[in-house]
């Protein structure tokens, strides 16, 4: 799935939720002064901002496969090393960091186990690898309302529930297969009030991720039908999207 869309489109679509997750992920990885941390799949920099705030620009690095996101992150954090590349082939040396984090990224990795294993490679023994993925399988992520509307109108439509890490326990399984130890599972939350239904739905029209691609593939009448059905499911304005994500942290074993 390509995320070669404008950085502003991503921020309106998912950035508003990821900014709420970022402090929780930093806490999960026990980020503290003096550490060096890597933000894998840094996007436009929601988690990077929290890491910079806690560690300083010299102790933070990021990487993302989207050129537009990398450009946005570099503009936002000119003193932070932001690389263009994938989680499965990190351009960093062994044991270069004390922690490596992947926020809302594992489910889009081509090889999730390989990606987490790479994160462990660039983290020192005893260091932490942490990640989170929306609970798409349980329907409690920020896209649950959208995909529920899609399923009502087109039963059997392919949603994001089968993506890696999106069901209970699967992120832990990926961490185990990647060779991490002392693995702990938890959840993180991002509840966001929508003043209007359009504030929720409009970002879906910008082509971001599987949901955005689905909307853009619809003809105008189908798109309007989906919009109005989702509006009915959302209920009276304002309404709150209560989003949950599966999270896991593991320790890099001594070698």
PDB file of C-alpha atoms in Angstrom:
ATOM      1  CA  UNK A   1       0.000   0.000   0.000  1.00  0.00           C
ATOM      2  CA  UNK A   2       1.477   3.299  -1.124  1.00  0.00           C
ATOM      3  CA  UNK A   3       1.415   6.383   1.052  1.00  0.00           C
ATOM      4  CA  UNK A   4       2.762   8.687  -1.644  1.00  0.00           C
ATOM      5  CA  UNK A   5       0.230  11.358  -0.833  1.00  0.00           C
ATOM      6  CA  UNK A   6       0.633  14.912   0.382  1.00  0.00           C
ATOM      7  CA  UNK A   7       1.844  15.143   3.962  1.00  0.00           C
ATOM      8  CA  UNK A   8      -1.042  17.470   4.758  1.00  0.00           C
ATOM      9  CA  UNK A   9      -3.524  14.815   3.579  1.00  0.00           C
ATOM     10  CA  UNK A  10      -2.025  12.254   5.953  1.00  0.00           C
ATOM     11  CA  UNK A  11      -2.035  14.692   8.855  1.00  0.00           C
ATOM     12  CA  UNK A  12      -5.740  15.389   8.359  1.00  0.00           C
ATOM     13  CA  UNK A  13      -6.536  11.694   7.935  1.00  0.00           C
ATOM     14  CA  UNK A  14      -4.427   9.872  10.528  1.00  0.00           C
ATOM     15  CA  UNK A  15      -2.057  12.406  12.041  1.00  0.00           C
ATOM     16  CA  UNK A  16      -4.806  13.742  14.283  1.00  0.00           C
ATOM     17  CA  UNK A  17      -4.974  10.317  15.951  1.00  0.00           C
ATOM     18  CA  UNK A  18      -1.270   9.440  15.865  1.00  0.00           C
ATOM     19  CA  UNK A  19      -0.390  12.629  17.747  1.00  0.00           C
ATOM     20  CA  UNK A  20      -2.471  11.303  20.647  1.00  0.00           C
ATOM     21  CA  UNK A  21      -0.700   7.934  20.572  1.00  0.00           C
ATOM     22  CA  UNK A  22       2.851   9.310  20.443  1.00  0.00           C
ATOM     23  CA  UNK A  23       3.356  10.185  24.151  1.00  0.00           C
ATOM     24  CA  UNK A  24       1.933   6.800  25.143  1.00  0.00           C
ATOM     25  CA  UNK A  25       4.354   4.993  22.838  1.00  0.00           C
ATOM     26  CA  UNK A  26       7.298   6.967  24.218  1.00  0.00           C
ATOM     27  CA  UNK A  27       6.192   5.991  27.719  1.00  0.00           C
ATOM     28  CA  UNK A  28       5.843   2.345  26.646  1.00  0.00           C
ATOM     29  CA  UNK A  29       9.449   2.338  25.446  1.00  0.00           C
ATOM     30  CA  UNK A  30      10.607   4.059  28.659  1.00  0.00           C
ATOM     31  CA  UNK A  31      12.113   6.930  26.695  1.00  0.00           C
ATOM     32  CA  UNK A  32      14.273   9.014  29.063  1.00  0.00           C
ATOM     33  CA  UNK A  33      17.013  11.640  28.751  1.00  0.00           C
ATOM     34  CA  UNK A  34      20.347  10.269  27.594  1.00  0.00           C
ATOM     35  CA  UNK A  35      18.867   7.658  25.266  1.00  0.00           C
ATOM     36  CA  UNK A  36      19.071   7.451  21.472  1.00  0.00           C
ATOM     37  CA  UNK A  37      15.843   6.493  19.718  1.00  0.00           C
ATOM     38  CA  UNK A  38      14.744   5.559  16.200  1.00  0.00           C
ATOM     39  CA  UNK A  39      11.272   6.299  14.816  1.00  0.00           C
ATOM     40  CA  UNK A  40      10.555   3.647  12.164  1.00  0.00           C
ATOM     41  CA  UNK A  41       7.872   4.712   9.714  1.00  0.00           C
ATOM     42  CA  UNK A  42       8.082   8.214  11.114  1.00  0.00           C
ATOM     43  CA  UNK A  43       5.568   9.649   8.651  1.00  0.00           C
ATOM     44  CA  UNK A  44       5.252  13.395   9.055  1.00  0.00           C
ATOM     45  CA  UNK A  45       6.714  13.282  12.545  1.00  0.00           C
ATOM     46  CA  UNK A  46       4.046  12.821  15.221  1.00  0.00           C
ATOM     47  CA  UNK A  47       6.177  10.440  17.297  1.00  0.00           C
ATOM     48  CA  UNK A  48       9.415  12.111  16.221  1.00  0.00           C
ATOM     49  CA  UNK A  49       8.206  15.324  17.860  1.00  0.00           C
ATOM     50  CA  UNK A  50       7.730  13.602  21.202  1.00  0.00           C
ATOM     51  CA  UNK A  51      11.111  11.871  20.978  1.00  0.00           C
ATOM     52  CA  UNK A  52      12.829  15.170  20.140  1.00  0.00           C
ATOM     53  CA  UNK A  53      11.099  16.859  23.057  1.00  0.00           C
ATOM     54  CA  UNK A  54      12.362  14.198  25.450  1.00  0.00           C
ATOM     55  CA  UNK A  55      15.799  13.449  23.982  1.00  0.00           C
ATOM     56  CA  UNK A  56      16.876  16.377  21.787  1.00  0.00           C
ATOM     57  CA  UNK A  57      17.472  16.412  18.043  1.00  0.00           C
ATOM     58  CA  UNK A  58      20.951  14.852  18.242  1.00  0.00           C
ATOM     59  CA  UNK A  59      19.576  11.684  19.838  1.00  0.00           C
ATOM     60  CA  UNK A  60      16.685  10.985  17.466  1.00  0.00           C
ATOM     61  CA  UNK A  61      16.529   9.530  13.967  1.00  0.00           C
ATOM     62  CA  UNK A  62      13.653   8.568  11.705  1.00  0.00           C
ATOM     63  CA  UNK A  63      12.940   6.676   8.506  1.00  0.00           C
ATOM     64  CA  UNK A  64       9.929   6.375   6.207  1.00  0.00           C
ATOM     65  CA  UNK A  65       9.266   4.846   2.765  1.00  0.00           C
ATOM     66  CA  UNK A  66       7.176   7.812   1.581  1.00  0.00           C
ATOM     67  CA  UNK A  67       9.208  10.555  -0.086  1.00  0.00           C
ATOM     68  CA  UNK A  68       6.571  13.194   0.660  1.00  0.00           C
ATOM     69  CA  UNK A  69       6.504  12.278   4.346  1.00  0.00           C
ATOM     70  CA  UNK A  70      10.302  12.291   4.554  1.00  0.00           C
ATOM     71  CA  UNK A  71      10.377  15.755   3.004  1.00  0.00           C
ATOM     72  CA  UNK A  72       7.793  17.012   5.499  1.00  0.00           C
ATOM     73  CA  UNK A  73       9.642  15.473   8.466  1.00  0.00           C
ATOM     74  CA  UNK A  74      12.970  16.938   7.332  1.00  0.00           C
ATOM     75  CA  UNK A  75      11.413  20.371   6.994  1.00  0.00           C
ATOM     76  CA  UNK A  76       9.902  20.074  10.443  1.00  0.00           C
ATOM     77  CA  UNK A  77      13.046  18.673  12.087  1.00  0.00           C
ATOM     78  CA  UNK A  78      16.029  19.937  10.047  1.00  0.00           C
ATOM     79  CA  UNK A  79      18.533  18.804  12.671  1.00  0.00           C
ATOM     80  CA  UNK A  80      17.203  15.247  12.908  1.00  0.00           C
ATOM     81  CA  UNK A  81      18.513  12.499  10.638  1.00  0.00           C
ATOM     82  CA  UNK A  82      15.494  11.421   8.587  1.00  0.00           C
ATOM     83  CA  UNK A  83      16.142   8.684   6.036  1.00  0.00           C
ATOM     84  CA  UNK A  84      14.083   7.513   3.073  1.00  0.00           C
ATOM     85  CA  UNK A  85      13.796   3.736   3.232  1.00  0.00           C
ATOM     86  CA  UNK A  86      11.994   0.702   4.617  1.00  0.00           C
ATOM     87  CA  UNK A  87      11.864  -0.991   7.997  1.00  0.00           C
ATOM     88  CA  UNK A  88      13.115  -4.204   6.451  1.00  0.00           C
ATOM     89  CA  UNK A  89      16.464  -2.621   5.453  1.00  0.00           C
ATOM     90  CA  UNK A  90      17.349   0.037   7.999  1.00  0.00           C
ATOM     91  CA  UNK A  91      20.383   2.164   6.998  1.00  0.00           C
ATOM     92  CA  UNK A  92      21.754   2.270  10.530  1.00  0.00           C
ATOM     93  CA  UNK A  93      24.535   0.353  12.222  1.00  0.00           C
ATOM     94  CA  UNK A  94      24.153  -2.475  14.721  1.00  0.00           C
ATOM     95  CA  UNK A  95      23.344  -1.371  18.293  1.00  0.00           C
ATOM     96  CA  UNK A  96      23.066   2.277  17.249  1.00  0.00           C
ATOM     97  CA  UNK A  97      20.018   3.033  19.439  1.00  0.00           C
ATOM     98  CA  UNK A  98      18.679   2.395  22.911  1.00  0.00           C
ATOM     99  CA  UNK A  99      15.118   2.079  21.588  1.00  0.00           C
ATOM    100  CA  UNK A 100      13.367   1.628  18.253  1.00  0.00           C
ATOM    101  CA  UNK A 101       9.681   2.408  17.882  1.00  0.00           C
ATOM    102  CA  UNK A 102       7.141   1.802  15.110  1.00  0.00           C
ATOM    103  CA  UNK A 103       3.822   3.592  15.515  1.00  0.00           C
ATOM    104  CA  UNK A 104       1.023   2.431  13.175  1.00  0.00           C
ATOM    105  CA  UNK A 105       3.577   0.878  10.813  1.00  0.00           C
ATOM    106  CA  UNK A 106       3.898  -2.882  11.337  1.00  0.00           C
ATOM    107  CA  UNK A 107       0.652  -3.695   9.499  1.00  0.00           C
ATOM    108  CA  UNK A 108       2.033  -2.055   6.345  1.00  0.00           C
ATOM    109  CA  UNK A 109       5.464  -3.692   6.434  1.00  0.00           C
ATOM    110  CA  UNK A 110       6.155  -6.061   3.541  1.00  0.00           C
ATOM    111  CA  UNK A 111       7.812  -8.424   6.027  1.00  0.00           C
ATOM    112  CA  UNK A 112       6.665  -7.591   9.584  1.00  0.00           C
ATOM    113  CA  UNK A 113       8.913 -10.136  11.291  1.00  0.00           C
ATOM    114  CA  UNK A 114      11.870  -8.964   9.224  1.00  0.00           C
ATOM    115  CA  UNK A 115      11.062  -5.348  10.018  1.00  0.00           C
ATOM    116  CA  UNK A 116      10.926  -5.948  13.767  1.00  0.00           C
ATOM    117  CA  UNK A 117      14.083  -8.027  13.529  1.00  0.00           C
ATOM    118  CA  UNK A 118      15.830  -5.093  11.823  1.00  0.00           C
ATOM    119  CA  UNK A 119      14.627  -2.788  14.594  1.00  0.00           C
ATOM    120  CA  UNK A 120      16.187  -5.188  17.089  1.00  0.00           C
ATOM    121  CA  UNK A 121      19.437  -5.275  15.119  1.00  0.00           C
ATOM    122  CA  UNK A 122      19.921  -1.514  15.371  1.00  0.00           C
ATOM    123  CA  UNK A 123      19.029  -1.508  19.074  1.00  0.00           C
ATOM    124  CA  UNK A 124      21.580  -2.365  21.738  1.00  0.00           C
ATOM    125  CA  UNK A 125      21.212  -5.546  23.814  1.00  0.00           C
ATOM    126  CA  UNK A 126      18.877  -4.756  26.676  1.00  0.00           C
ATOM    127  CA  UNK A 127      17.281  -1.975  24.648  1.00  0.00           C
ATOM    128  CA  UNK A 128      13.590  -1.773  23.797  1.00  0.00           C
ATOM    129  CA  UNK A 129      11.606  -2.314  20.619  1.00  0.00           C
ATOM    130  CA  UNK A 130       8.015  -1.074  20.750  1.00  0.00           C
ATOM    131  CA  UNK A 131       5.167  -0.936  18.239  1.00  0.00           C
ATOM    132  CA  UNK A 132       1.431  -0.461  17.952  1.00  0.00           C
ATOM    133  CA  UNK A 133      -1.258  -1.282  15.385  1.00  0.00           C
ATOM    134  CA  UNK A 134      -4.900  -0.226  15.339  1.00  0.00           C
ATOM    135  CA  UNK A 135      -7.405  -2.857  16.452  1.00  0.00           C
ATOM    136  CA  UNK A 136      -8.843  -3.189  12.957  1.00  0.00           C
ATOM    137  CA  UNK A 137      -9.980  -6.774  13.576  1.00  0.00           C
ATOM    138  CA  UNK A 138     -12.002  -5.730  16.607  1.00  0.00           C
ATOM    139  CA  UNK A 139     -13.363  -2.668  14.853  1.00  0.00           C
ATOM    140  CA  UNK A 140     -12.236  -0.287  17.594  1.00  0.00           C
ATOM    141  CA  UNK A 141      -9.659   1.650  15.577  1.00  0.00           C
ATOM    142  CA  UNK A 142     -10.445   5.095  14.150  1.00  0.00           C
ATOM    143  CA  UNK A 143     -11.511   3.487  10.876  1.00  0.00           C
ATOM    144  CA  UNK A 144     -13.998   1.115  12.484  1.00  0.00           C
ATOM    145  CA  UNK A 145     -16.997   3.320  11.717  1.00  0.00           C
ATOM    146  CA  UNK A 146     -15.919   3.700   8.101  1.00  0.00           C
ATOM    147  CA  UNK A 147     -15.352  -0.008   7.458  1.00  0.00           C
ATOM    148  CA  UNK A 148     -18.602  -0.888   9.234  1.00  0.00           C
ATOM    149  CA  UNK A 149     -20.454   1.361   6.794  1.00  0.00           C
ATOM    150  CA  UNK A 150     -18.611  -0.240   3.877  1.00  0.00           C
ATOM    151  CA  UNK A 151     -19.506  -3.742   5.088  1.00  0.00           C
ATOM    152  CA  UNK A 152     -23.167  -2.828   5.484  1.00  0.00           C
ATOM    153  CA  UNK A 153     -23.357  -1.611   1.901  1.00  0.00           C
ATOM    154  CA  UNK A 154     -21.027  -4.182   0.367  1.00  0.00           C
ATOM    155  CA  UNK A 155     -20.858  -7.325   2.501  1.00  0.00           C
ATOM    156  CA  UNK A 156     -17.587  -9.178   2.066  1.00  0.00           C
ATOM    157  CA  UNK A 157     -15.563  -6.096   1.127  1.00  0.00           C
ATOM    158  CA  UNK A 158     -11.875  -6.349   1.972  1.00  0.00           C
ATOM    159  CA  UNK A 159     -11.075  -4.128   4.937  1.00  0.00           C
ATOM    160  CA  UNK A 160      -7.952  -3.818   7.115  1.00  0.00           C
ATOM    161  CA  UNK A 161      -8.855  -6.441   9.718  1.00  0.00           C
ATOM    162  CA  UNK A 162      -6.455  -9.048   8.328  1.00  0.00           C
ATOM    163  CA  UNK A 163      -3.396  -6.843   8.241  1.00  0.00           C
ATOM    164  CA  UNK A 164      -0.440  -7.967  10.401  1.00  0.00           C
ATOM    165  CA  UNK A 165      -0.804  -7.076  14.065  1.00  0.00           C
ATOM    166  CA  UNK A 166      -4.398  -5.879  13.709  1.00  0.00           C
ATOM    167  CA  UNK A 167      -5.921  -8.696  15.776  1.00  0.00           C
ATOM    168  CA  UNK A 168      -5.501  -9.529  19.440  1.00  0.00           C
ATOM    169  CA  UNK A 169      -2.178 -11.228  20.179  1.00  0.00           C
ATOM    170  CA  UNK A 170      -0.712 -11.065  16.687  1.00  0.00           C
ATOM    171  CA  UNK A 171       1.725  -8.239  17.395  1.00  0.00           C
ATOM    172  CA  UNK A 172       3.146 -10.288  20.253  1.00  0.00           C
ATOM    173  CA  UNK A 173       3.526 -13.260  17.907  1.00  0.00           C
ATOM    174  CA  UNK A 174       5.490 -11.089  15.487  1.00  0.00           C
ATOM    175  CA  UNK A 175       7.771  -9.906  18.292  1.00  0.00           C
ATOM    176  CA  UNK A 176       8.339 -13.506  19.380  1.00  0.00           C
ATOM    177  CA  UNK A 177       9.222 -14.599  15.853  1.00  0.00           C
ATOM    178  CA  UNK A 178      11.647 -11.684  15.584  1.00  0.00           C
ATOM    179  CA  UNK A 179      13.563 -13.012  18.609  1.00  0.00           C
ATOM    180  CA  UNK A 180      12.720 -10.397  21.234  1.00  0.00           C
ATOM    181  CA  UNK A 181      12.453 -11.308  24.901  1.00  0.00           C
ATOM    182  CA  UNK A 182      10.456 -10.091  27.910  1.00  0.00           C
ATOM    183  CA  UNK A 183       7.583  -9.214  25.580  1.00  0.00           C
ATOM    184  CA  UNK A 184       4.697  -7.303  27.095  1.00  0.00           C
ATOM    185  CA  UNK A 185       1.334  -6.623  25.464  1.00  0.00           C
ATOM    186  CA  UNK A 186      -0.818  -3.592  26.159  1.00  0.00           C
ATOM    187  CA  UNK A 187      -3.189  -1.170  24.469  1.00  0.00           C
ATOM    188  CA  UNK A 188      -2.975   2.533  23.716  1.00  0.00           C
ATOM    189  CA  UNK A 189      -5.899   4.853  23.051  1.00  0.00           C
ATOM    190  CA  UNK A 190      -6.679   7.918  20.969  1.00  0.00           C
ATOM    191  CA  UNK A 191     -10.166   9.262  21.623  1.00  0.00           C
ATOM    192  CA  UNK A 192     -11.022  12.254  19.469  1.00  0.00           C
ATOM    193  CA  UNK A 193     -14.190  14.350  19.387  1.00  0.00           C
ATOM    194  CA  UNK A 194     -15.547  15.229  15.948  1.00  0.00           C
ATOM    195  CA  UNK A 195     -17.451  18.513  15.915  1.00  0.00           C
ATOM    196  CA  UNK A 196     -19.171  17.488  12.695  1.00  0.00           C
ATOM    197  CA  UNK A 197     -19.500  14.347  10.639  1.00  0.00           C
ATOM    198  CA  UNK A 198     -17.728  16.031   7.724  1.00  0.00           C
ATOM    199  CA  UNK A 199     -14.711  16.629   9.967  1.00  0.00           C
ATOM    200  CA  UNK A 200     -14.478  12.852  10.290  1.00  0.00           C
ATOM    201  CA  UNK A 201     -15.287  11.823   6.720  1.00  0.00           C
ATOM    202  CA  UNK A 202     -13.642  14.458   4.523  1.00  0.00           C
ATOM    203  CA  UNK A 203     -10.078  13.174   5.104  1.00  0.00           C
ATOM    204  CA  UNK A 204     -11.145   9.776   3.701  1.00  0.00           C
ATOM    205  CA  UNK A 205     -11.566  11.445   0.299  1.00  0.00           C
ATOM    206  CA  UNK A 206      -7.860  12.334   0.120  1.00  0.00           C
ATOM    207  CA  UNK A 207      -6.653   8.876  -0.932  1.00  0.00           C
ATOM    208  CA  UNK A 208      -4.639   7.968   2.151  1.00  0.00           C
ATOM    209  CA  UNK A 209      -4.147   4.258   2.871  1.00  0.00           C
ATOM    210  CA  UNK A 210      -6.567   1.427   2.033  1.00  0.00           C
ATOM    211  CA  UNK A 211      -9.618   3.377   3.217  1.00  0.00           C
ATOM    212  CA  UNK A 212      -8.759   6.405   1.122  1.00  0.00           C
ATOM    213  CA  UNK A 213      -8.066   4.221  -1.914  1.00  0.00           C
ATOM    214  CA  UNK A 214     -11.455   2.568  -1.440  1.00  0.00           C
ATOM    215  CA  UNK A 215     -13.268   5.911  -1.409  1.00  0.00           C
ATOM    216  CA  UNK A 216     -11.432   7.195  -4.463  1.00  0.00           C
ATOM    217  CA  UNK A 217     -12.393   4.075  -6.415  1.00  0.00           C
ATOM    218  CA  UNK A 218     -16.119   4.746  -5.896  1.00  0.00           C
ATOM    219  CA  UNK A 219     -18.184   6.652  -8.420  1.00  0.00           C
ATOM    220  CA  UNK A 220     -19.889   9.825  -7.065  1.00  0.00           C
ATOM    221  CA  UNK A 221     -23.282   8.210  -6.276  1.00  0.00           C
ATOM    222  CA  UNK A 222     -21.603   5.312  -4.450  1.00  0.00           C
ATOM    223  CA  UNK A 223     -19.399   7.709  -2.509  1.00  0.00           C
ATOM    224  CA  UNK A 224     -22.408   9.755  -1.439  1.00  0.00           C
ATOM    225  CA  UNK A 225     -24.283   6.618  -0.402  1.00  0.00           C
ATOM    226  CA  UNK A 226     -21.339   5.545   1.735  1.00  0.00           C
ATOM    227  CA  UNK A 227     -21.013   9.005   3.248  1.00  0.00           C
ATOM    228  CA  UNK A 228     -24.666   9.169   4.244  1.00  0.00           C
ATOM    229  CA  UNK A 229     -24.717   5.656   5.688  1.00  0.00           C
ATOM    230  CA  UNK A 230     -21.602   6.393   7.753  1.00  0.00           C
ATOM    231  CA  UNK A 231     -23.251   9.629   8.886  1.00  0.00           C
ATOM    232  CA  UNK A 232     -26.255   7.656  10.138  1.00  0.00           C
ATOM    233  CA  UNK A 233     -23.986   5.244  12.018  1.00  0.00           C
ATOM    234  CA  UNK A 234     -22.069   8.115  13.626  1.00  0.00           C
ATOM    235  CA  UNK A 235     -25.193   9.569  15.210  1.00  0.00           C
ATOM    236  CA  UNK A 236     -25.759  13.114  16.457  1.00  0.00           C
ATOM    237  CA  UNK A 237     -23.010  15.720  16.283  1.00  0.00           C
ATOM    238  CA  UNK A 238     -20.651  16.148  17.988  1.00  0.00           C
ATOM    239  CA  UNK A 239     -19.536  12.549  18.435  1.00  0.00           C
ATOM    240  CA  UNK A 240     -16.381  10.893  19.725  1.00  0.00           C
ATOM    241  CA  UNK A 241     -14.260   8.337  17.903  1.00  0.00           C
ATOM    242  CA  UNK A 242     -12.877   6.030  20.578  1.00  0.00           C
ATOM    243  CA  UNK A 243      -9.834   4.461  18.975  1.00  0.00           C
ATOM    244  CA  UNK A 244      -7.785   1.600  20.420  1.00  0.00           C
ATOM    245  CA  UNK A 245      -4.529   0.064  19.248  1.00  0.00           C
ATOM    246  CA  UNK A 246      -2.707  -3.115  20.189  1.00  0.00           C
ATOM    247  CA  UNK A 247       0.785  -2.377  21.502  1.00  0.00           C
ATOM    248  CA  UNK A 248       3.793  -4.478  22.362  1.00  0.00           C
ATOM    249  CA  UNK A 249       7.272  -3.934  23.704  1.00  0.00           C
ATOM    250  CA  UNK A 250      10.164  -6.343  23.823  1.00  0.00           C
ATOM    251  CA  UNK A 251      13.783  -6.399  24.931  1.00  0.00           C
ATOM    252  CA  UNK A 252      16.695  -7.081  22.611  1.00  0.00           C
ATOM    253  CA  UNK A 253      18.508 -10.161  23.949  1.00  0.00           C
ATOM    254  CA  UNK A 254      22.196 -10.217  24.678  1.00  0.00           C
ATOM    255  CA  UNK A 255      24.246 -11.847  21.932  1.00  0.00           C
TER     256      UNK A 255
END
